[in-house]
XYZ file of C-alpha atoms in Angstrom:
697
model
C 250.206 -14.543 79.695
C 248.250 -17.876 79.138
C 245.083 -18.073 77.072
C 242.677 -21.084 78.342
C 238.898 -21.806 76.978
C 236.458 -22.992 79.419
C 232.484 -22.805 79.895
C 230.880 -20.717 82.456
C 229.632 -22.649 85.372
C 228.382 -20.064 87.857
C 229.352 -17.021 89.986
C 230.677 -17.759 93.156
C 230.800 -13.926 94.078
C 230.354 -11.191 92.253
C 229.728 -7.111 92.505
C 227.077 -5.225 90.998
C 229.185 -2.012 91.362
C 232.349 -2.794 90.175
C 231.798 -5.903 88.186
C 234.484 -8.060 89.938
C 233.880 -11.755 90.002
C 234.699 -14.806 91.386
C 233.755 -17.930 88.797
C 233.942 -21.390 88.400
C 234.917 -23.123 85.129
C 233.837 -26.611 83.403
C 237.635 -27.543 83.617
C 237.311 -27.298 87.502
C 239.247 -23.867 88.053
C 238.345 -20.679 89.819
C 239.163 -17.798 87.931
C 238.924 -14.155 89.410
C 238.622 -10.786 87.687
C 236.195 -8.323 86.258
C 233.542 -9.497 84.047
C 230.390 -8.507 82.758
C 226.906 -10.277 83.721
C 227.684 -13.701 81.589
C 225.123 -16.146 81.177
C 225.888 -19.598 83.029
C 226.907 -22.066 79.828
C 228.839 -19.593 77.558
C 232.015 -20.522 76.530
C 234.794 -18.491 77.508
C 238.178 -17.488 75.965
C 240.189 -16.124 79.208
C 243.717 -14.301 79.158
C 245.541 -13.828 82.136
C 247.929 -15.918 84.602
C 247.683 -18.688 87.471
C 248.351 -17.379 90.825
C 248.065 -19.018 94.391
C 246.195 -17.666 96.811
C 246.875 -18.531 100.444
C 243.522 -19.512 101.184
C 241.854 -20.647 97.945
C 244.957 -22.170 96.286
C 245.612 -22.039 92.404
C 243.281 -19.805 90.354
C 243.047 -18.284 87.172
C 243.543 -14.315 87.427
C 241.526 -12.415 84.269
C 243.178 -10.155 82.124
C 240.953 -9.841 79.261
C 238.023 -12.088 78.059
C 235.718 -13.051 74.860
C 232.863 -14.955 74.567
C 233.330 -18.343 72.052
C 230.033 -18.631 70.568
C 228.699 -22.238 70.352
C 228.842 -24.044 66.944
C 226.025 -26.988 67.681
C 222.277 -26.967 67.209
C 222.125 -27.720 70.959
C 224.840 -25.227 72.089
C 223.180 -22.701 70.187
C 219.624 -23.152 71.773
C 220.922 -23.191 74.998
C 222.698 -19.965 74.479
C 219.919 -17.935 72.687
C 217.644 -19.403 75.384
C 219.302 -18.269 78.402
C 217.743 -14.667 78.946
C 220.426 -13.159 77.188
C 218.468 -11.897 74.292
C 215.079 -9.785 75.138
C 212.169 -11.601 73.712
C 214.248 -15.078 73.312
C 212.926 -17.756 75.591
C 214.258 -21.407 75.223
C 210.996 -21.863 73.105
C 211.790 -18.948 70.321
C 215.461 -20.258 70.624
C 214.604 -23.535 69.398
C 212.586 -21.902 66.481
C 215.588 -20.149 65.334
C 217.771 -22.553 65.331
C 215.370 -24.997 63.478
C 215.134 -22.646 60.594
C 219.098 -21.205 60.359
C 220.994 -24.231 62.182
C 224.549 -23.236 62.268
C 224.542 -20.342 60.280
C 222.078 -18.683 63.344
C 225.001 -16.398 64.402
C 225.982 -15.401 60.962
C 221.650 -14.237 60.538
C 221.794 -12.366 64.122
C 225.298 -10.242 62.907
C 224.584 -9.650 59.273
C 220.796 -10.073 58.310
C 218.355 -10.136 61.312
C 215.557 -9.066 59.188
C 215.343 -12.903 58.020
C 213.943 -13.897 62.031
C 210.748 -12.813 60.300
C 210.602 -16.054 58.622
C 210.327 -17.805 62.270
C 207.370 -18.518 63.518
C 206.432 -16.188 66.704
C 208.260 -13.414 65.541
C 206.904 -10.294 64.085
C 207.934 -6.902 63.314
C 207.347 -5.701 67.318
C 209.415 -8.631 68.595
C 212.472 -8.289 65.990
C 212.835 -4.814 66.808
C 213.400 -6.086 70.790
C 215.696 -8.807 69.775
C 217.368 -6.559 67.387
C 217.953 -3.663 69.837
C 218.990 -6.245 72.474
C 221.577 -8.353 70.415
C 223.260 -5.183 69.308
C 223.150 -3.731 72.841
C 224.565 -7.289 74.167
C 227.555 -7.208 71.559
C 228.557 -3.473 71.808
C 228.722 -3.807 75.834
C 230.790 -6.696 75.510
C 233.183 -4.987 73.304
C 233.118 -1.598 75.796
C 233.910 -3.880 78.524
C 236.958 -5.235 77.003
C 238.132 -1.384 77.448
C 236.548 -0.435 80.811
C 237.137 -3.880 82.604
C 240.244 -2.356 83.988
C 238.433 0.606 85.296
C 236.243 -0.764 87.530
C 233.469 -0.249 85.636
C 230.433 -1.938 86.429
C 228.400 -3.832 83.226
C 225.545 -1.727 84.159
C 227.281 1.664 83.919
C 228.894 0.098 80.525
C 225.271 -0.129 79.210
C 224.416 3.166 80.216
C 227.587 4.646 78.668
C 227.018 2.818 75.746
C 223.392 3.888 75.399
C 224.277 7.695 75.994
C 227.353 7.641 73.406
C 226.934 4.339 71.093
C 229.743 3.525 68.946
C 231.547 6.795 70.352
C 231.793 5.406 73.931
C 235.559 4.056 74.068
C 236.750 7.559 72.439
C 234.950 9.772 74.473
C 236.162 7.850 77.615
C 239.926 7.834 76.533
C 239.663 11.550 75.472
C 237.894 12.765 78.402
C 236.513 10.180 81.004
C 235.555 13.419 83.410
C 232.687 14.203 80.714
C 231.049 11.011 82.440
C 229.904 12.918 85.665
C 228.035 15.213 83.475
C 226.360 12.873 81.575
C 226.052 9.742 83.071
C 223.471 9.339 86.005
C 225.016 7.166 89.008
C 229.227 7.924 87.668
C 230.363 10.251 90.189
C 233.787 12.176 90.089
C 235.257 9.489 92.027
C 234.898 6.447 89.366
C 235.881 9.158 86.576
C 238.915 10.197 88.318
C 239.817 6.199 88.532
C 239.686 6.020 84.936
C 241.209 9.502 84.124
C 244.191 8.772 86.306
C 244.855 5.400 84.888
C 244.805 6.952 81.557
C 247.721 9.366 82.647
C 245.529 12.944 83.765
C 248.005 14.123 86.084
C 246.680 15.402 89.250
C 246.265 19.104 88.559
C 244.749 19.038 85.091
C 242.361 21.059 84.408
C 239.311 19.149 83.641
C 240.181 16.728 86.561
C 240.001 19.678 88.876
C 237.049 21.258 87.259
C 235.084 18.048 87.420
C 236.156 18.224 90.957
C 234.888 21.512 91.994
C 231.445 20.698 90.059
C 231.254 16.864 91.790
C 231.762 18.853 95.432
C 229.045 21.257 94.555
C 226.534 18.848 93.669
C 227.378 16.662 96.627
C 226.618 19.835 98.621
C 223.303 20.217 97.112
C 222.569 16.621 97.891
C 222.607 17.749 101.168
C 220.750 20.861 100.748
C 222.748 23.493 100.414
C 222.482 26.007 97.519
C 225.871 26.978 97.875
C 229.183 26.219 99.703
C 231.371 29.390 101.303
C 234.422 29.377 99.210
C 236.848 28.207 101.862
C 234.635 25.241 102.828
C 234.689 24.395 98.891
C 238.608 24.587 98.956
C 238.584 22.392 101.798
C 236.385 19.900 100.169
C 238.348 20.135 97.340
C 241.275 19.340 98.620
C 239.953 16.099 100.346
C 238.710 14.771 96.783
C 241.669 16.099 94.711
C 244.649 16.489 96.480
C 245.444 19.670 95.305
C 245.345 22.906 97.088
C 243.026 25.775 94.972
C 243.541 28.509 97.284
C 245.621 30.446 94.364
C 243.364 28.964 91.229
C 241.547 32.169 91.051
C 242.132 32.243 87.186
C 240.546 28.858 86.749
C 237.570 29.307 89.181
C 237.192 32.540 86.972
C 237.262 30.925 83.664
C 234.567 28.472 85.090
C 232.376 31.557 85.953
C 232.747 32.864 82.139
C 231.608 29.369 81.060
C 228.578 29.668 83.280
C 229.347 26.827 85.298
C 229.859 28.104 88.575
C 228.841 31.706 90.369
C 231.025 33.283 92.899
C 229.304 36.206 95.254
C 229.815 37.123 98.740
C 232.863 34.567 98.854
C 229.973 32.055 98.167
C 230.228 29.545 95.092
C 227.229 28.185 93.393
C 226.401 26.162 90.573
C 225.466 28.965 88.300
C 221.716 27.527 87.805
C 221.218 27.366 91.624
C 222.175 31.191 91.779
C 220.201 32.311 88.655
C 217.129 30.226 90.035
C 217.206 31.761 93.833
C 217.471 35.505 92.375
C 214.377 34.930 89.844
C 212.390 33.610 92.786
C 213.353 36.735 94.565
C 212.634 39.171 91.711
C 208.987 37.241 90.819
C 207.890 37.459 94.553
C 208.885 41.201 94.399
C 206.901 41.620 91.504
C 203.960 39.821 92.943
C 204.173 41.831 96.298
C 204.527 45.401 94.510
C 201.162 44.171 92.391
C 197.828 44.995 93.872
C 195.009 42.379 93.817
C 192.796 41.993 91.031
C 189.675 41.512 93.450
C 187.791 45.017 93.394
C 186.071 46.517 96.340
C 182.741 45.743 95.396
C 183.703 41.996 94.967
C 185.670 42.174 98.338
C 181.791 43.511 99.965
C 179.999 40.751 97.950
C 181.739 38.085 100.175
C 180.365 37.360 103.749
C 182.268 35.227 106.210
C 180.423 32.892 109.238
C 182.778 33.496 112.217
C 180.833 30.855 113.815
C 182.412 28.697 111.217
C 185.722 30.099 111.116
C 188.498 31.192 113.749
C 190.049 34.397 113.558
C 193.169 33.253 112.124
C 191.077 31.530 109.481
C 189.520 34.881 108.545
C 192.447 36.647 108.499
C 193.814 34.085 106.009
C 190.675 34.387 103.928
C 191.007 38.348 103.888
C 194.668 38.249 102.995
C 193.933 35.514 99.944
C 192.010 38.519 98.748
C 193.993 41.119 99.591
C 197.450 40.400 98.545
C 199.004 38.880 95.470
C 200.999 36.134 97.283
C 200.253 34.698 100.942
C 201.502 31.841 103.124
C 199.241 29.906 104.831
C 201.433 27.581 107.543
C 200.309 25.563 110.824
C 200.455 22.054 112.390
C 197.914 19.294 112.270
C 194.553 20.230 113.790
C 194.862 23.783 113.199
C 192.240 24.324 110.466
C 194.398 24.725 107.140
C 192.148 22.948 105.428
C 189.126 24.624 106.592
C 191.057 27.853 105.768
C 191.918 26.892 102.361
C 188.502 25.433 101.678
C 187.202 29.323 102.607
C 189.785 30.960 100.535
C 188.603 28.448 97.435
C 184.984 28.898 97.941
C 185.153 32.749 98.137
C 187.002 32.612 94.883
C 184.329 30.361 93.574
C 181.681 32.350 94.547
C 183.471 35.605 92.599
C 183.728 33.296 89.387
C 187.417 33.115 89.577
C 189.460 30.476 87.778
C 191.425 28.459 90.446
C 193.946 25.787 90.008
C 195.409 23.751 93.132
C 198.753 21.638 93.011
C 201.272 19.783 95.087
C 204.836 18.775 94.440
C 204.201 14.651 94.540
C 201.398 12.483 93.088
C 200.648 11.378 96.700
C 200.115 15.294 97.838
C 198.152 16.177 94.843
C 196.116 12.789 95.546
C 195.484 14.135 99.110
C 194.719 17.608 98.274
C 192.059 16.526 95.744
C 190.657 14.597 98.329
C 190.306 16.840 101.125
C 189.234 20.390 98.615
C 187.447 18.296 96.623
C 188.577 19.788 93.422
C 191.342 18.284 90.842
C 194.993 18.836 92.300
C 197.703 18.389 89.794
C 201.480 17.588 90.203
C 203.556 20.753 89.657
C 205.299 19.169 86.824
C 202.050 18.312 85.673
C 200.797 21.835 86.234
C 203.497 23.040 84.007
C 203.443 21.015 81.297
C 206.591 19.253 81.487
C 207.954 17.567 78.827
C 210.490 14.900 79.905
C 211.933 14.442 76.349
C 213.420 17.632 76.249
C 213.373 18.398 79.784
C 211.085 21.241 79.177
C 208.568 23.381 81.061
C 205.840 24.478 78.510
C 204.542 26.952 81.205
C 207.025 29.305 81.928
C 207.426 33.586 82.007
C 206.718 33.709 78.263
C 203.858 31.178 78.609
C 202.228 31.596 82.094
C 199.554 29.810 83.876
C 196.320 31.289 83.153
C 194.530 31.152 86.454
C 193.032 33.820 89.057
C 194.033 31.624 91.888
C 196.955 29.206 92.319
C 197.326 27.213 95.449
C 200.519 24.763 96.150
C 200.145 22.577 98.723
C 203.125 21.201 100.865
C 205.485 23.937 100.123
C 207.851 22.518 102.439
C 208.739 19.870 100.155
C 209.699 22.221 97.412
C 213.186 22.821 96.397
C 214.740 25.581 94.925
C 214.651 24.505 91.364
C 211.403 23.375 91.254
C 210.161 26.651 92.824
C 212.237 28.676 90.310
C 210.251 26.761 87.576
C 206.689 27.598 89.371
C 207.125 31.091 90.041
C 208.391 31.700 86.790
C 205.266 30.299 85.380
C 202.874 32.521 87.972
C 201.028 35.260 85.804
C 200.816 38.967 86.958
C 196.783 38.767 87.371
C 197.515 35.782 89.426
C 197.341 35.197 93.279
C 199.601 32.629 94.716
C 198.825 31.026 97.908
C 201.620 28.772 99.365
C 200.618 26.258 102.004
C 202.684 24.031 104.102
C 203.905 23.244 107.706
C 207.584 25.156 108.490
C 208.062 22.620 111.006
C 208.783 19.530 108.961
C 211.792 18.531 107.280
C 212.970 20.563 104.612
C 212.607 19.579 101.074
C 214.714 16.562 99.605
C 216.558 18.435 96.858
C 218.475 21.731 98.045
C 217.045 25.004 99.249
C 214.881 25.391 102.566
C 212.407 27.416 100.589
C 209.119 27.866 103.040
C 211.323 28.980 106.246
C 213.335 31.170 103.723
C 210.406 32.663 102.595
C 209.027 33.190 106.042
C 211.997 34.511 107.339
C 212.468 36.858 104.531
C 209.244 38.791 106.475
C 208.172 40.071 102.822
C 205.405 37.590 102.166
C 202.251 38.126 104.194
C 201.951 35.426 106.324
C 199.364 33.603 108.308
C 200.426 30.853 111.043
C 197.272 29.113 112.574
C 198.363 27.830 116.116
C 194.779 27.207 117.442
C 193.947 23.593 117.519
C 190.498 22.861 117.531
C 188.217 20.705 119.709
C 187.575 17.533 117.691
C 191.754 17.624 116.958
C 192.342 17.970 120.673
C 190.854 14.500 120.890
C 193.738 12.677 119.035
C 196.345 12.169 120.732
C 198.435 11.941 117.351
C 197.436 16.001 117.201
C 198.083 16.831 120.660
C 201.570 14.428 120.853
C 202.602 16.252 117.446
C 202.427 19.706 119.069
C 203.926 18.285 122.199
C 206.981 17.295 120.564
C 207.108 20.527 118.029
C 207.451 22.422 121.399
C 210.205 20.467 122.766
C 207.626 18.669 125.478
C 207.649 14.711 126.076
C 204.743 13.571 124.507
C 201.928 11.501 126.600
C 202.729 7.643 126.197
C 200.320 6.062 128.197
C 198.840 3.772 126.276
C 195.110 3.572 126.229
C 192.717 1.024 124.214
C 190.873 3.851 122.707
C 194.062 6.013 122.072
C 195.363 6.811 118.440
C 198.827 6.982 119.757
C 200.957 4.232 121.389
C 204.697 3.843 122.603
C 206.092 -0.134 122.719
C 208.881 -0.312 125.249
C 211.950 -1.954 123.853
C 215.499 -1.176 125.012
C 216.962 -3.926 123.211
C 217.955 -2.600 119.932
C 218.057 -6.170 118.561
C 214.746 -6.978 119.600
C 213.177 -3.890 117.664
C 212.486 -5.578 114.215
C 210.728 -8.781 115.809
C 208.237 -6.295 117.495
C 207.409 -4.170 114.024
C 207.370 -7.643 112.216
C 204.497 -8.583 114.871
C 202.853 -5.696 114.913
C 202.904 -5.261 111.053
C 201.949 -8.423 110.196
C 199.396 -9.948 113.276
C 198.452 -7.732 116.100
C 197.285 -4.327 114.326
C 195.608 -6.212 111.337
C 193.954 -8.753 113.602
C 192.741 -5.529 116.200
C 192.009 -2.992 114.211
C 191.422 -4.134 110.630
C 194.068 -2.796 108.925
C 195.628 -4.311 105.840
C 199.253 -4.628 106.042
C 200.469 -3.417 102.659
C 197.900 -0.759 102.126
C 197.361 0.471 105.686
C 200.533 0.211 107.540
C 203.370 2.050 106.667
C 206.885 1.632 108.589
C 208.928 4.869 109.115
C 212.441 4.479 109.983
C 215.418 7.230 110.734
C 218.247 5.413 108.515
C 219.044 2.904 106.022
C 221.282 1.017 108.176
C 221.147 -0.788 111.511
C 219.016 -3.755 112.882
C 215.619 -1.364 113.060
C 216.934 0.764 109.740
C 215.035 0.345 106.173
C 216.928 -2.057 104.453
C 217.025 -4.665 107.649
C 213.002 -4.196 107.959
C 212.430 -4.578 104.228
C 213.881 -8.016 103.883
C 212.240 -8.683 106.984
C 208.725 -7.469 106.537
C 208.899 -8.956 102.496
C 209.689 -12.373 104.077
C 206.565 -12.079 106.857
C 204.185 -10.221 104.651
C 204.787 -11.786 100.932
C 205.216 -15.149 100.320
C 205.314 -15.356 97.008
C 208.399 -16.673 95.356
C 211.816 -14.792 94.459
C 212.182 -14.159 90.696
C 214.759 -11.576 90.607
C 217.980 -10.728 92.541
C 219.973 -7.428 91.943
C 222.373 -5.379 93.522
C 221.923 -7.421 97.047
C 217.920 -7.161 96.512
C 215.312 -9.669 95.824
C 211.931 -9.020 94.092
C 208.744 -10.766 94.170
C 205.399 -10.088 92.274
C 203.156 -8.649 94.984
C 206.470 -6.596 96.372
C 206.078 -2.968 97.805
C 208.359 -0.411 96.140
C 209.044 2.915 96.148
C 210.650 5.275 93.165
C 213.626 6.946 94.463
C 213.712 9.968 92.079
C 211.820 11.739 89.628
C 211.454 10.219 86.124
C 208.897 12.393 84.219
C 208.831 10.098 81.214
C 207.115 7.311 83.247
C 205.183 9.868 84.997
C 206.358 8.406 88.177
C 207.709 10.585 91.194
C 210.319 10.343 94.191
C 208.257 8.760 97.113
C 205.758 7.694 94.858
C 205.035 3.709 96.312
C 203.300 1.076 93.843
C 203.190 -3.063 94.184
C 204.856 -4.868 91.991
C 202.270 -6.739 89.082
C 204.843 -8.807 86.727
C 208.403 -9.918 86.837
C 209.215 -11.023 82.998
C 212.423 -12.873 83.196
C 212.745 -13.254 79.313
C 212.281 -9.677 77.953
C 213.835 -8.382 81.736
C 210.972 -6.074 82.340
C 209.759 -5.357 85.983
C 205.759 -3.883 86.113
C 204.658 -1.862 88.841
C 201.001 -0.678 89.397
C 201.350 2.760 90.784
C 197.491 4.190 91.947
C 196.088 1.831 89.120
C 199.039 2.924 86.264
C 201.073 -0.064 84.958
C 204.851 1.458 84.689
C 207.182 -0.921 83.249
C 210.899 -0.853 84.257
C 213.935 -2.611 82.144
C 216.561 -4.568 84.624
C 219.087 -2.183 84.077
C 216.464 0.411 85.522
C 215.982 -1.174 88.556
C 218.177 1.039 90.792
C 215.494 3.361 90.456
C 213.251 1.714 93.005
C 213.680 0.042 96.111
C 211.380 -1.830 98.536
C 209.042 0.196 100.641
C 207.796 -2.004 103.279
C 209.816 -0.028 105.268
C 210.830 3.858 104.205
C 212.966 6.561 105.927
C 211.009 9.365 107.128
C 212.543 11.990 104.353
C 210.706 9.683 101.825
C 207.357 9.603 103.347
C 207.309 13.581 103.068
C 203.733 14.435 101.766
C 202.178 11.384 102.425
C 199.694 10.208 105.196
C 198.929 6.888 106.116
C 196.136 5.459 108.127
C 198.936 3.282 110.411
C 202.536 4.634 111.134
C 204.760 2.327 113.016
C 208.185 3.944 113.678
C 211.433 2.366 115.649
C 213.234 4.755 117.599
C 216.566 3.719 119.096
C 219.257 5.203 120.117
C 221.353 3.561 117.504
C 219.913 6.189 115.510
C 221.338 8.981 117.688
C 222.573 11.020 114.529
C 219.285 11.417 113.237
C 217.372 11.601 116.146
C 215.686 15.387 115.601
C 212.892 16.827 116.842
C 211.446 18.184 113.113
C 212.624 14.384 112.072
C 210.072 12.777 114.770
C 207.538 15.501 114.206
C 207.215 14.833 110.257
C 206.910 11.145 110.949
C 204.216 11.458 113.841
C 202.279 13.895 111.141
C 202.130 11.467 108.288
C 199.658 8.956 110.565
C 195.897 9.398 110.412
C 194.306 6.788 112.377
C 197.270 5.798 114.652
C 201.068 5.971 115.261
C 202.761 3.469 116.823
C 206.460 4.059 118.400
C 208.704 1.127 119.136
C 212.173 1.547 121.412
C 213.178 3.485 124.146
C 212.266 6.175 126.234
C 216.035 7.730 126.263
C 215.689 7.692 122.256
C 212.242 9.642 122.394
C 213.919 12.093 125.033
C 216.893 12.510 122.620
C 214.681 13.558 119.623
C 211.976 15.675 121.522
C 215.202 17.315 122.943
C 217.287 17.893 119.703
C 216.256 21.197 118.142
C 219.178 21.324 116.027
C 218.957 20.555 112.435
C 221.493 20.680 109.803
C 222.220 23.888 108.383
C 221.902 24.537 104.847
C 223.343 27.181 103.128
C 220.705 29.326 101.353
C 220.829 32.537 99.975
C 216.719 33.196 99.066
C 216.285 37.059 100.187
C 219.484 37.105 102.050
C 222.436 37.361 99.753
């Protein structure tokens, strides 16, 4: 081994996922190996060996590293002002060094409160500097341990924030614990560490972690459980261990309430309990009688000129039963029926609550009904710190009528928490479109409840005359029936099909439509009114490529930040990728970047007028949203939707996906692609089966 010292001049290549880097050094060498995200200009001590690459020549292969702090005032100023520490830019660094000179690092390491002597540093800024400095030191120490395990600097930071000073010990003793505690670290990463640390292939910790991983992966695909034989098969592919004779291990996991086995199906325990709780609560509601008296029923007068027979049936059933499903496609009058239900309860002076799964869906519900609607999490008074719903079976919601919209979006766990909080005196109305895509989370709640035939269900089928004038509505129903839609373009239409068989040209057509043609002819705002929806992330017409092209076309601001292959600018349209209850933003919420602070490493995003801050390490939670997948658009409505349809997306060309996309458009729908792809989507009724057991165990 050889030890060298040199300044880091820059990164030639760096993998955000693994931390593998190729860097140029001040001594003219190139070095390769695992490094955290070190600032240019830092002095490094590298231990490793020289090697001759057949293509790149002599380079230094890094085995370990350490950072040598600069000793001159100018060097210290440059080091501290490089963006390494939140709250310290070049100007603040100069002020700090002017006070403490060559003793600056000693102050930072042992007596940081002295920084209060520096002009411009108050208590709040001191706390920020303290936290950032300690994290930098700790993460670099952890990195020395983790760099041989292919763990990226971002995950090293997450490990440190979860385990603190015990990070190295926990990772050494049980690396598989990371899969349970660290968001984003899956079994494969933990297994890489475990195998390097000497864990045998058949070690119980490894096998149990692998089983949980496979079941979690299945849940990500929508499954509540896996059949035992399928689980064993999937585990063998991951673990290379045959679990056919591991009954004792499965029983031990059952005893520890990690899994539940029923009818040769294996559940994560909390999913099993959630489904059974939903069943029990619904049975309880079905057994109860309506709290509406006969006298109150007689006092309600229904205007048969205003409501269809189907809508009147929905209103009557809402007064007769404790639980009701109201479903139907666009233009069938779900909103009118729902207003009739709510007006009836208002006349009886009953208390009413409205909610929907997402902020966007709740806002739409408020606008069309004319009453406050909340997200289900807000309704149930979710506490993000404790991950606890204040409203529950012990503390139920106090209302006579509870209406939940967009029920197709609700997954098994959310339904479990919702129905647990329904009071015995409450009437529950579940509203949704059973033909849309199922929830992003596991389960198929709406369709399972309808198929059970246990719950009174009103399915609206009549399309009203006004809706019949909309090609969007008409074509949505044709698509849902498996019929080819009307695609004869008419200037007065709200549904257009642009033929483009060359997949590589489709992005150019979409860019022109979004940036020029549609804004010029119809006055659509490209950022606020137009949304590109696409079946997939990859490919010419996938969300990743379209986002890059649309960003370049629609946002002329300079690039301020690069992370994980993405570039961010102020004004960028972004989407939240997972629920974050602490920030009160949810999977699918769309906002605009308002500010990027490279000194404090903060990105500020505005969601519906609310400012939300993201640490740079949290940027994996957001993505560009000029183009989003159809799955991510559920519960939303956009004035204008543009959707590419290409045979390159054949895996995702399904009827319910196309139907969901078309029903997202309120004023205009534009399909761009080939008739062949459109025909494939309309004709493909097969959707991936989900393993669920709600009312069918």
